[in-house]
Amino acid sequence: MKFQTKGIILRQQNIGEQDRLVWILSDSHGVIRAFVRRAQNLKSPKCASTGLLCYSKLSVYEGKDSYSVDEAEAVEQFKGLRSDPASMALAQYFCELCLTLCPKEQKAEEELRLLLNSLYLLSNRKKPPTLIKICFEMRLISMCGYMPDLVMCDQCGKYESDRMLFRPENGKLYCEDCMRERSLSGALLPIAAVTALRHTVYADSERLFSFELKDELMEMLSSLTERYISNITSKDFLTLSIYKTLKG
């Protein structure tokens, strides 16, 4: 059976001298692994259109146990990423998260749209990379069934206090009073950081990246979102380590 889809190449692996394996985040089938014949041939249109981080229109044949890409047409290659090693590493971290969290062989239109928007902003330097990272991490983890509960204090229901505690272990918020009463540990956040964190989870998709935050609070949230994802996935991401090294 053959189907048409659009998708981003999350990972590629050369096979022999001519062929390639690719992992695709597609709108119609989520994450799939597919074989691409002659994709290493520079004269083939499939060479660039099935390269890492390329967004393409794809004609895919679904066999009994595998997929293969018959035709591919590049739509966007995010060339702005190629000139900045740190941005490229961050983009690959986004891809690694998608490989870990996104649905397999199910529709993933929203996840694909989030990745596209994030790569566009990163490639064109429209927003600070740390802000893009925080938004991508929290929105993707929420889309994939691990949305934290940031509405109110988990114990008393208070909406906000001057500072609130977020616990990466359970994805819940606590006001200062309940934090002290229960001797809870976690990340103590000023209300501006709490508001930003809530925005990454609950804001409309069109407004996801539309906030500003001081650099020190941005770095605090970035570290916190990494801890939350690590707790959910029980995984260390090599691409994240590379990004942090290159970022300096």
Short mmCIF file of C-alpha atoms in Angstrom, two decimals:
data_model
loop_
_atom_site.label_atom_id
_atom_site.label_comp_id
_atom_site.label_asym_id
_atom_site.label_seq_id
_atom_site.Cartn_x
_atom_site.Cartn_y
_atom_site.Cartn_z
CA MET A 1 0.00 0.00 0.00
CA LYS A 2 1.27 3.45 -0.90
CA PHE A 3 0.38 6.71 0.85
CA GLN A 4 1.30 10.39 0.61
CA THR A 5 2.47 12.26 3.68
CA LYS A 6 4.55 15.18 4.85
CA GLY A 7 7.28 14.87 7.42
CA ILE A 8 10.59 15.90 8.92
CA ILE A 9 13.62 13.65 8.81
CA LEU A 10 14.55 13.11 12.45
CA ARG A 11 17.50 10.82 11.86
CA GLN A 12 19.37 9.31 8.95
CA GLN A 13 21.73 6.37 8.58
CA ASN A 14 23.63 5.58 5.41
CA ILE A 15 23.41 1.99 4.18
CA GLY A 16 26.24 0.89 1.94
CA GLU A 17 27.34 3.37 -0.72
CA GLN A 18 23.95 4.28 -2.16
CA ASP A 19 21.04 3.81 0.21
CA ARG A 20 19.77 5.33 3.42
CA LEU A 21 17.56 4.57 6.40
CA VAL A 22 15.53 7.49 7.72
CA TRP A 23 13.34 8.08 10.74
CA ILE A 24 10.47 10.42 9.86
CA LEU A 25 7.99 12.37 11.96
CA SER A 26 5.04 12.32 9.57
CA ASP A 27 1.67 13.99 9.89
CA SER A 28 -0.32 10.86 9.00
CA HIS A 29 1.72 8.04 10.58
CA GLY A 30 3.74 9.63 13.38
CA VAL A 31 7.28 8.28 13.68
CA ILE A 32 8.18 5.71 11.04
CA ARG A 33 11.46 4.20 9.86
CA ALA A 34 11.83 3.91 6.11
CA PHE A 35 14.36 2.71 3.54
CA VAL A 36 15.36 5.11 0.75
CA ARG A 37 17.04 3.64 -2.31
CA ARG A 38 19.88 5.66 -3.91
CA ALA A 39 19.45 8.49 -1.39
CA GLN A 40 23.22 9.03 -1.19
CA ASN A 41 23.42 9.76 -4.90
CA LEU A 42 23.94 13.52 -5.17
CA LYS A 43 22.08 13.57 -8.49
CA SER A 44 18.99 12.01 -6.95
CA PRO A 45 16.23 14.36 -5.74
CA LYS A 46 15.90 12.06 -2.74
CA CYS A 47 19.42 12.96 -1.56
CA ALA A 48 18.55 16.39 -0.14
CA SER A 49 14.85 15.72 0.46
CA THR A 50 15.56 12.79 2.81
CA GLY A 51 18.46 14.49 4.59
CA LEU A 52 18.50 15.29 8.30
CA LEU A 53 16.01 18.00 9.37
CA CYS A 54 14.51 18.33 5.90
CA TYR A 55 10.73 18.83 5.74
CA SER A 56 9.45 17.03 2.65
CA LYS A 57 6.46 15.72 0.77
CA LEU A 58 6.87 11.96 0.68
CA SER A 59 5.45 9.06 -1.24
CA VAL A 60 5.78 6.04 1.04
CA TYR A 61 5.20 2.38 0.32
CA GLU A 62 4.03 0.35 3.31
CA GLY A 63 5.11 -3.27 3.13
CA LYS A 64 4.27 -6.10 5.48
CA ASP A 65 7.07 -5.29 7.94
CA SER A 66 8.69 -2.11 6.64
CA TYR A 67 8.34 1.23 4.88
CA SER A 68 10.20 2.61 1.89
CA VAL A 69 10.25 6.09 0.38
CA ASP A 70 9.58 6.02 -3.36
CA GLU A 71 9.54 9.77 -4.02
CA ALA A 72 10.50 12.83 -1.97
CA GLU A 73 10.25 16.55 -2.61
CA ALA A 74 11.90 19.02 -0.23
CA VAL A 75 9.66 21.77 1.14
CA GLU A 76 12.00 23.36 3.72
CA GLN A 77 15.58 22.55 4.66
CA PHE A 78 16.13 25.06 7.50
CA LYS A 79 19.47 26.14 6.08
CA GLY A 80 19.92 28.75 8.82
CA LEU A 81 20.68 25.92 11.26
CA ARG A 82 23.70 24.74 9.30
CA SER A 83 25.76 27.85 10.04
CA ASP A 84 25.36 27.65 13.82
CA PRO A 85 26.61 24.44 15.51
CA ALA A 86 24.74 25.18 18.76
CA SER A 87 21.43 25.71 16.95
CA MET A 88 22.02 22.55 14.92
CA ALA A 89 22.65 20.57 18.10
CA LEU A 90 19.49 21.98 19.69
CA ALA A 91 17.48 21.04 16.59
CA GLN A 92 18.85 17.50 16.81
CA TYR A 93 17.85 17.40 20.47
CA PHE A 94 14.30 18.27 19.42
CA CYS A 95 14.47 15.37 16.95
CA GLU A 96 15.72 13.00 19.66
CA LEU A 97 12.82 14.02 21.88
CA CYS A 98 10.39 13.32 19.05
CA LEU A 99 11.91 9.90 18.48
CA THR A 100 11.48 9.16 22.18
CA LEU A 101 8.03 10.62 22.81
CA CYS A 102 5.97 10.95 19.64
CA PRO A 103 3.45 8.29 18.62
CA LYS A 104 4.51 5.50 16.28
CA GLU A 105 2.32 4.78 13.25
CA GLN A 106 -0.44 7.12 14.44
CA LYS A 107 -1.40 10.64 13.39
CA ALA A 108 0.98 13.28 14.71
CA GLU A 109 -0.16 16.49 13.04
CA GLU A 110 0.16 18.65 16.15
CA GLU A 111 3.57 17.25 17.09
CA LEU A 112 4.83 17.86 13.55
CA ARG A 113 3.50 21.42 13.56
CA LEU A 114 5.25 22.10 16.89
CA LEU A 115 8.56 20.81 15.52
CA LEU A 116 8.17 22.82 12.31
CA ASN A 117 7.45 26.05 14.19
CA SER A 118 10.34 25.48 16.59
CA LEU A 119 12.83 24.78 13.80
CA TYR A 120 11.61 27.82 11.85
CA LEU A 121 12.09 30.14 14.83
CA LEU A 122 15.48 28.61 15.62
CA SER A 123 16.70 28.70 12.02
CA ASN A 124 15.62 32.30 11.48
CA ARG A 125 16.69 33.49 14.95
CA LYS A 126 13.21 34.82 15.67
CA LYS A 127 13.30 33.98 19.39
CA PRO A 128 16.03 33.18 21.96
CA PRO A 129 17.07 29.51 21.67
CA THR A 130 16.46 28.91 25.39
CA LEU A 131 12.87 30.15 25.10
CA ILE A 132 12.27 27.93 22.07
CA LYS A 133 13.75 24.98 23.96
CA ILE A 134 11.53 25.48 27.01
CA CYS A 135 8.39 25.83 24.90
CA PHE A 136 9.21 22.80 22.77
CA GLU A 137 10.03 20.57 25.73
CA MET A 138 6.95 21.39 27.77
CA ARG A 139 4.47 21.44 24.91
CA LEU A 140 5.74 18.18 23.41
CA ILE A 141 5.75 16.35 26.74
CA SER A 142 2.20 17.59 27.33
CA MET A 143 1.02 16.53 23.86
CA CYS A 144 2.45 13.06 24.43
CA GLY A 145 0.47 12.37 27.59
CA TYR A 146 2.65 13.77 30.38
CA MET A 147 1.13 17.20 30.96
CA PRO A 148 2.14 18.61 34.37
CA ASP A 149 -0.58 19.98 36.67
CA LEU A 150 0.20 23.69 36.92
CA VAL A 151 -3.27 25.11 37.55
CA MET A 152 -3.00 25.53 41.33
CA CYS A 153 -1.35 24.28 44.50
CA ASP A 154 -1.86 20.54 44.62
CA GLN A 155 -2.63 20.66 48.37
CA CYS A 156 -4.71 23.75 49.10
CA GLY A 157 -5.84 24.92 45.66
CA LYS A 158 -4.22 28.36 45.88
CA TYR A 159 -3.66 29.75 42.37
CA GLU A 160 -0.50 31.68 43.16
CA SER A 161 1.82 32.94 45.86
CA ASP A 162 4.94 35.08 45.60
CA ARG A 163 6.90 31.91 45.02
CA MET A 164 5.73 28.40 44.19
CA LEU A 165 7.44 25.05 44.24
CA PHE A 166 7.46 22.83 41.16
CA ARG A 167 8.36 19.20 41.71
CA PRO A 168 9.79 17.50 38.60
CA GLU A 169 9.16 14.14 40.28
CA ASN A 170 5.37 14.45 39.95
CA GLY A 171 4.78 17.54 37.76
CA LYS A 172 2.81 19.40 40.45
CA LEU A 173 2.86 22.90 41.97
CA TYR A 174 2.78 23.82 45.65
CA CYS A 175 2.40 27.19 47.36
CA GLU A 176 4.98 28.31 49.90
CA ASP A 177 2.80 27.46 52.90
CA CYS A 178 2.15 23.90 51.78
CA MET A 179 5.76 23.49 50.77
CA ARG A 180 6.90 24.35 54.29
CA GLU A 181 4.21 22.27 56.02
CA ARG A 182 5.13 19.17 54.05
CA SER A 183 8.91 19.86 53.86
CA LEU A 184 8.81 19.38 50.11
CA SER A 185 11.84 19.65 47.86
CA GLY A 186 11.88 20.87 44.28
CA ALA A 187 12.43 24.07 42.29
CA LEU A 188 11.26 27.22 44.04
CA LEU A 189 10.10 29.66 41.37
CA PRO A 190 9.13 33.33 41.46
CA ILE A 191 5.64 33.95 40.14
CA ALA A 192 6.95 35.32 36.82
CA ALA A 193 8.60 31.96 36.12
CA VAL A 194 5.44 30.09 37.18
CA THR A 195 3.38 32.21 34.77
CA ALA A 196 5.81 31.45 31.95
CA LEU A 197 5.78 27.74 32.75
CA ARG A 198 1.97 27.71 32.69
CA HIS A 199 2.06 29.51 29.35
CA THR A 200 4.19 26.76 27.76
CA VAL A 201 1.57 24.18 28.69
CA TYR A 202 -1.78 25.97 28.44
CA ALA A 203 -1.42 28.78 25.87
CA ASP A 204 -2.99 28.48 22.42
CA SER A 205 -0.56 27.09 19.86
CA GLU A 206 -0.51 30.40 17.99
CA ARG A 207 0.73 32.19 21.12
CA LEU A 208 3.08 29.50 22.46
CA PHE A 209 6.32 31.41 21.88
CA SER A 210 4.90 34.87 22.61
CA PHE A 211 6.35 35.74 26.00
CA GLU A 212 9.51 37.23 27.41
CA LEU A 213 11.45 36.38 30.54
CA LYS A 214 14.67 37.56 32.13
CA ASP A 215 17.71 35.52 31.18
CA GLU A 216 18.31 34.17 34.68
CA LEU A 217 14.71 32.96 34.96
CA MET A 218 14.89 31.49 31.48
CA GLU A 219 17.95 29.45 32.45
CA MET A 220 16.22 28.36 35.65
CA LEU A 221 13.21 27.09 33.69
CA SER A 222 15.43 25.41 31.11
CA SER A 223 17.15 23.39 33.80
CA LEU A 224 13.80 22.55 35.35
CA THR A 225 12.19 21.35 32.13
CA GLU A 226 15.21 19.12 31.49
CA ARG A 227 14.73 17.53 34.91
CA TYR A 228 11.04 16.95 34.25
CA ILE A 229 11.73 15.29 30.91
CA SER A 230 14.52 13.19 32.41
CA ASN A 231 12.12 12.01 35.11
CA ILE A 232 9.48 11.06 32.53
CA THR A 233 11.78 9.38 30.01
CA SER A 234 14.49 7.98 32.34
CA LYS A 235 16.92 8.88 29.59
CA ASP A 236 20.02 11.01 29.09
CA PHE A 237 20.02 12.81 25.74
CA LEU A 238 23.41 12.97 24.06
CA THR A 239 22.27 15.76 21.75
CA LEU A 240 21.33 17.89 24.76
CA SER A 241 24.80 17.42 26.25
CA ILE A 242 26.35 18.46 22.93
CA TYR A 243 24.12 21.53 22.75
CA LYS A 244 25.04 22.64 26.27
CA THR A 245 28.74 22.21 25.51
CA LEU A 246 28.49 24.23 22.29
CA LYS A 247 26.31 26.87 23.92
CA GLY A 248 28.99 27.47 26.55
#
